[in-house]
Amino acid sequence: MSITQFKNTATLKLDESNPVAVPLGEPVAVASTTSVERDDGVETGVWECTPGRWRRQITAQEFCHFISGRCTFTPDGGGETLHIQGGDALMLPANSLGIWDIQETVRKTYVLIF
């Protein structure tokens, strides 16, 4: 068994930064992450995203805890828009596609279950 620990998640320097895959207008959000993917289909990490609007493409189920920032998520199919801020947590079922709108840079810890 291997234990993964991320220390000081609010200030941890993140390893990778890239523009989001499917931006919806300007500004184009940039996502940064540090993560560990295990052999059993679980990925965990710290993720940060700058302001912008974009489509969520992850089909895995995800638990995430928002450390800081402010955003909304509007699920496809007419679901209610979620207003999210630092201190909030979400459990997104598999295939939860929709629109992220980041108003203030967000940082979260997450677990993806493939």
JSON list of C-alpha atoms in Angstrom, two decimals:
[
{"chain": "A", "resi": 1, "resn": "MET", "atom": "CA", "xyz": [0.00, 0.00, 0.00]},
{"chain": "A", "resi": 2, "resn": "SER", "atom": "CA", "xyz": [1.29, 3.44, -0.92]},
{"chain": "A", "resi": 3, "resn": "ILE", "atom": "CA", "xyz": [0.03, 6.55, 0.90]},
{"chain": "A", "resi": 4, "resn": "THR", "atom": "CA", "xyz": [-0.14, 9.80, -1.07]},
{"chain": "A", "resi": 5, "resn": "GLN", "atom": "CA", "xyz": [0.23, 13.06, 0.83]},
{"chain": "A", "resi": 6, "resn": "PHE", "atom": "CA", "xyz": [0.10, 16.60, -0.53]},
{"chain": "A", "resi": 7, "resn": "LYS", "atom": "CA", "xyz": [1.42, 19.11, 2.02]},
{"chain": "A", "resi": 8, "resn": "ASN", "atom": "CA", "xyz": [0.32, 22.75, 2.21]},
{"chain": "A", "resi": 9, "resn": "THR", "atom": "CA", "xyz": [-2.21, 22.40, -0.61]},
{"chain": "A", "resi": 10, "resn": "ALA", "atom": "CA", "xyz": [-3.13, 26.09, -0.52]},
{"chain": "A", "resi": 11, "resn": "THR", "atom": "CA", "xyz": [0.40, 27.12, -1.50]},
{"chain": "A", "resi": 12, "resn": "LEU", "atom": "CA", "xyz": [1.84, 23.97, -3.13]},
{"chain": "A", "resi": 13, "resn": "LYS", "atom": "CA", "xyz": [3.77, 24.75, -6.35]},
{"chain": "A", "resi": 14, "resn": "LEU", "atom": "CA", "xyz": [1.98, 22.87, -9.14]},
{"chain": "A", "resi": 15, "resn": "ASP", "atom": "CA", "xyz": [3.89, 20.87, -11.76]},
{"chain": "A", "resi": 16, "resn": "GLU", "atom": "CA", "xyz": [2.02, 21.40, -15.04]},
{"chain": "A", "resi": 17, "resn": "SER", "atom": "CA", "xyz": [0.09, 24.33, -16.60]},
{"chain": "A", "resi": 18, "resn": "ASN", "atom": "CA", "xyz": [-1.91, 24.26, -19.83]},
{"chain": "A", "resi": 19, "resn": "PRO", "atom": "CA", "xyz": [-4.84, 26.11, -21.37]},
{"chain": "A", "resi": 20, "resn": "VAL", "atom": "CA", "xyz": [-8.14, 24.27, -20.81]},
{"chain": "A", "resi": 21, "resn": "ALA", "atom": "CA", "xyz": [-9.03, 21.80, -23.58]},
{"chain": "A", "resi": 22, "resn": "VAL", "atom": "CA", "xyz": [-12.36, 23.34, -24.67]},
{"chain": "A", "resi": 23, "resn": "PRO", "atom": "CA", "xyz": [-12.48, 27.07, -23.86]},
{"chain": "A", "resi": 24, "resn": "LEU", "atom": "CA", "xyz": [-15.70, 29.03, -24.44]},
{"chain": "A", "resi": 25, "resn": "GLY", "atom": "CA", "xyz": [-14.53, 32.57, -25.21]},
{"chain": "A", "resi": 26, "resn": "GLU", "atom": "CA", "xyz": [-11.95, 34.87, -23.66]},
{"chain": "A", "resi": 27, "resn": "PRO", "atom": "CA", "xyz": [-10.06, 34.80, -21.41]},
{"chain": "A", "resi": 28, "resn": "VAL", "atom": "CA", "xyz": [-8.86, 31.25, -22.01]},
{"chain": "A", "resi": 29, "resn": "ALA", "atom": "CA", "xyz": [-8.49, 29.65, -18.58]},
{"chain": "A", "resi": 30, "resn": "VAL", "atom": "CA", "xyz": [-5.20, 27.99, -17.66]},
{"chain": "A", "resi": 31, "resn": "ALA", "atom": "CA", "xyz": [-5.30, 24.88, -15.48]},
{"chain": "A", "resi": 32, "resn": "SER", "atom": "CA", "xyz": [-2.36, 23.76, -13.34]},
{"chain": "A", "resi": 33, "resn": "THR", "atom": "CA", "xyz": [-2.01, 20.48, -11.52]},
{"chain": "A", "resi": 34, "resn": "THR", "atom": "CA", "xyz": [0.15, 18.20, -9.44]},
{"chain": "A", "resi": 35, "resn": "SER", "atom": "CA", "xyz": [-1.21, 14.67, -9.31]},
{"chain": "A", "resi": 36, "resn": "VAL", "atom": "CA", "xyz": [-0.54, 11.00, -8.70]},
{"chain": "A", "resi": 37, "resn": "GLU", "atom": "CA", "xyz": [-2.25, 8.25, -10.72]},
{"chain": "A", "resi": 38, "resn": "ARG", "atom": "CA", "xyz": [-2.34, 4.82, -9.11]},
{"chain": "A", "resi": 39, "resn": "ASP", "atom": "CA", "xyz": [-2.57, 1.42, -10.82]},
{"chain": "A", "resi": 40, "resn": "ASP", "atom": "CA", "xyz": [-6.11, 0.84, -9.46]},
{"chain": "A", "resi": 41, "resn": "GLY", "atom": "CA", "xyz": [-7.79, 3.56, -11.56]},
{"chain": "A", "resi": 42, "resn": "VAL", "atom": "CA", "xyz": [-7.64, 6.36, -8.98]},
{"chain": "A", "resi": 43, "resn": "GLU", "atom": "CA", "xyz": [-5.99, 9.73, -9.54]},
{"chain": "A", "resi": 44, "resn": "THR", "atom": "CA", "xyz": [-5.60, 12.36, -6.85]},
{"chain": "A", "resi": 45, "resn": "GLY", "atom": "CA", "xyz": [-4.06, 15.78, -6.84]},
{"chain": "A", "resi": 46, "resn": "VAL", "atom": "CA", "xyz": [-4.19, 19.53, -6.43]},
{"chain": "A", "resi": 47, "resn": "TRP", "atom": "CA", "xyz": [-5.67, 21.56, -9.30]},
{"chain": "A", "resi": 48, "resn": "GLU", "atom": "CA", "xyz": [-5.89, 25.30, -9.95]},
{"chain": "A", "resi": 49, "resn": "CYS", "atom": "CA", "xyz": [-7.64, 27.21, -12.73]},
{"chain": "A", "resi": 50, "resn": "THR", "atom": "CA", "xyz": [-7.56, 30.88, -13.73]},
{"chain": "A", "resi": 51, "resn": "PRO", "atom": "CA", "xyz": [-10.73, 32.78, -14.73]},
{"chain": "A", "resi": 52, "resn": "GLY", "atom": "CA", "xyz": [-12.51, 31.72, -17.90]},
{"chain": "A", "resi": 53, "resn": "ARG", "atom": "CA", "xyz": [-15.41, 29.64, -19.19]},
{"chain": "A", "resi": 54, "resn": "TRP", "atom": "CA", "xyz": [-15.00, 26.10, -20.57]},
{"chain": "A", "resi": 55, "resn": "ARG", "atom": "CA", "xyz": [-16.56, 22.65, -21.04]},
{"chain": "A", "resi": 56, "resn": "ARG", "atom": "CA", "xyz": [-15.86, 19.87, -18.55]},
{"chain": "A", "resi": 57, "resn": "GLN", "atom": "CA", "xyz": [-14.53, 16.84, -20.44]},
{"chain": "A", "resi": 58, "resn": "ILE", "atom": "CA", "xyz": [-13.80, 14.41, -17.59]},
{"chain": "A", "resi": 59, "resn": "THR", "atom": "CA", "xyz": [-16.11, 11.39, -17.60]},
{"chain": "A", "resi": 60, "resn": "ALA", "atom": "CA", "xyz": [-14.73, 9.81, -14.40]},
{"chain": "A", "resi": 61, "resn": "GLN", "atom": "CA", "xyz": [-16.53, 10.34, -11.11]},
{"chain": "A", "resi": 62, "resn": "GLU", "atom": "CA", "xyz": [-14.82, 13.01, -9.04]},
{"chain": "A", "resi": 63, "resn": "PHE", "atom": "CA", "xyz": [-14.77, 14.15, -5.45]},
{"chain": "A", "resi": 64, "resn": "CYS", "atom": "CA", "xyz": [-13.25, 17.59, -4.95]},
{"chain": "A", "resi": 65, "resn": "HIS", "atom": "CA", "xyz": [-12.76, 20.05, -2.11]},
{"chain": "A", "resi": 66, "resn": "PHE", "atom": "CA", "xyz": [-12.33, 23.71, -3.07]},
{"chain": "A", "resi": 67, "resn": "ILE", "atom": "CA", "xyz": [-9.57, 25.43, -1.10]},
{"chain": "A", "resi": 68, "resn": "SER", "atom": "CA", "xyz": [-10.05, 28.91, -2.55]},
{"chain": "A", "resi": 69, "resn": "GLY", "atom": "CA", "xyz": [-11.71, 30.89, -5.34]},
{"chain": "A", "resi": 70, "resn": "ARG", "atom": "CA", "xyz": [-15.18, 31.25, -6.79]},
{"chain": "A", "resi": 71, "resn": "CYS", "atom": "CA", "xyz": [-16.91, 29.61, -9.77]},
{"chain": "A", "resi": 72, "resn": "THR", "atom": "CA", "xyz": [-20.09, 28.05, -11.10]},
{"chain": "A", "resi": 73, "resn": "PHE", "atom": "CA", "xyz": [-20.80, 24.70, -12.74]},
{"chain": "A", "resi": 74, "resn": "THR", "atom": "CA", "xyz": [-23.85, 24.23, -14.94]},
{"chain": "A", "resi": 75, "resn": "PRO", "atom": "CA", "xyz": [-24.51, 20.56, -15.79]},
{"chain": "A", "resi": 76, "resn": "ASP", "atom": "CA", "xyz": [-25.69, 19.60, -19.27]},
{"chain": "A", "resi": 77, "resn": "GLY", "atom": "CA", "xyz": [-29.36, 18.75, -19.58]},
{"chain": "A", "resi": 78, "resn": "GLY", "atom": "CA", "xyz": [-30.81, 21.74, -17.75]},
{"chain": "A", "resi": 79, "resn": "GLY", "atom": "CA", "xyz": [-29.56, 20.96, -14.27]},
{"chain": "A", "resi": 80, "resn": "GLU", "atom": "CA", "xyz": [-29.34, 23.68, -11.64]},
{"chain": "A", "resi": 81, "resn": "THR", "atom": "CA", "xyz": [-26.21, 25.87, -11.70]},
{"chain": "A", "resi": 82, "resn": "LEU", "atom": "CA", "xyz": [-23.98, 25.22, -8.69]},
{"chain": "A", "resi": 83, "resn": "HIS", "atom": "CA", "xyz": [-22.33, 28.25, -7.05]},
{"chain": "A", "resi": 84, "resn": "ILE", "atom": "CA", "xyz": [-19.01, 27.13, -5.57]},
{"chain": "A", "resi": 85, "resn": "GLN", "atom": "CA", "xyz": [-16.45, 28.87, -3.38]},
{"chain": "A", "resi": 86, "resn": "GLY", "atom": "CA", "xyz": [-13.49, 28.02, -1.18]},
{"chain": "A", "resi": 87, "resn": "GLY", "atom": "CA", "xyz": [-14.54, 25.64, 1.58]},
{"chain": "A", "resi": 88, "resn": "ASP", "atom": "CA", "xyz": [-17.14, 23.82, -0.58]},
{"chain": "A", "resi": 89, "resn": "ALA", "atom": "CA", "xyz": [-16.92, 20.16, -1.63]},
{"chain": "A", "resi": 90, "resn": "LEU", "atom": "CA", "xyz": [-18.56, 18.32, -4.55]},
{"chain": "A", "resi": 91, "resn": "MET", "atom": "CA", "xyz": [-19.12, 14.74, -5.63]},
{"chain": "A", "resi": 92, "resn": "LEU", "atom": "CA", "xyz": [-19.59, 14.66, -9.40]},
{"chain": "A", "resi": 93, "resn": "PRO", "atom": "CA", "xyz": [-21.00, 11.36, -10.72]},
{"chain": "A", "resi": 94, "resn": "ALA", "atom": "CA", "xyz": [-19.42, 9.76, -13.79]},
{"chain": "A", "resi": 95, "resn": "ASN", "atom": "CA", "xyz": [-20.33, 11.56, -17.04]},
{"chain": "A", "resi": 96, "resn": "SER", "atom": "CA", "xyz": [-21.12, 14.88, -15.31]},
{"chain": "A", "resi": 97, "resn": "LEU", "atom": "CA", "xyz": [-20.52, 17.09, -18.32]},
{"chain": "A", "resi": 98, "resn": "GLY", "atom": "CA", "xyz": [-21.29, 20.79, -18.39]},
{"chain": "A", "resi": 99, "resn": "ILE", "atom": "CA", "xyz": [-19.87, 24.31, -18.25]},
{"chain": "A", "resi": 100, "resn": "TRP", "atom": "CA", "xyz": [-17.37, 25.65, -15.72]},
{"chain": "A", "resi": 101, "resn": "ASP", "atom": "CA", "xyz": [-17.29, 29.43, -15.29]},
{"chain": "A", "resi": 102, "resn": "ILE", "atom": "CA", "xyz": [-14.34, 30.50, -13.12]},
{"chain": "A", "resi": 103, "resn": "GLN", "atom": "CA", "xyz": [-14.83, 34.03, -11.75]},
{"chain": "A", "resi": 104, "resn": "GLU", "atom": "CA", "xyz": [-11.89, 34.02, -9.30]},
{"chain": "A", "resi": 105, "resn": "THR", "atom": "CA", "xyz": [-8.92, 31.63, -9.59]},
{"chain": "A", "resi": 106, "resn": "VAL", "atom": "CA", "xyz": [-9.93, 28.37, -7.91]},
{"chain": "A", "resi": 107, "resn": "ARG", "atom": "CA", "xyz": [-7.76, 25.76, -6.25]},
{"chain": "A", "resi": 108, "resn": "LYS", "atom": "CA", "xyz": [-9.03, 22.35, -5.21]},
{"chain": "A", "resi": 109, "resn": "THR", "atom": "CA", "xyz": [-7.90, 18.93, -4.12]},
{"chain": "A", "resi": 110, "resn": "TYR", "atom": "CA", "xyz": [-9.52, 16.10, -6.05]},
{"chain": "A", "resi": 111, "resn": "VAL", "atom": "CA", "xyz": [-9.93, 12.37, -6.44]},
{"chain": "A", "resi": 112, "resn": "LEU", "atom": "CA", "xyz": [-10.90, 10.88, -9.83]},
{"chain": "A", "resi": 113, "resn": "ILE", "atom": "CA", "xyz": [-12.21, 7.31, -9.91]},
{"chain": "A", "resi": 114, "resn": "PHE", "atom": "CA", "xyz": [-11.97, 5.76, -13.37]}
]
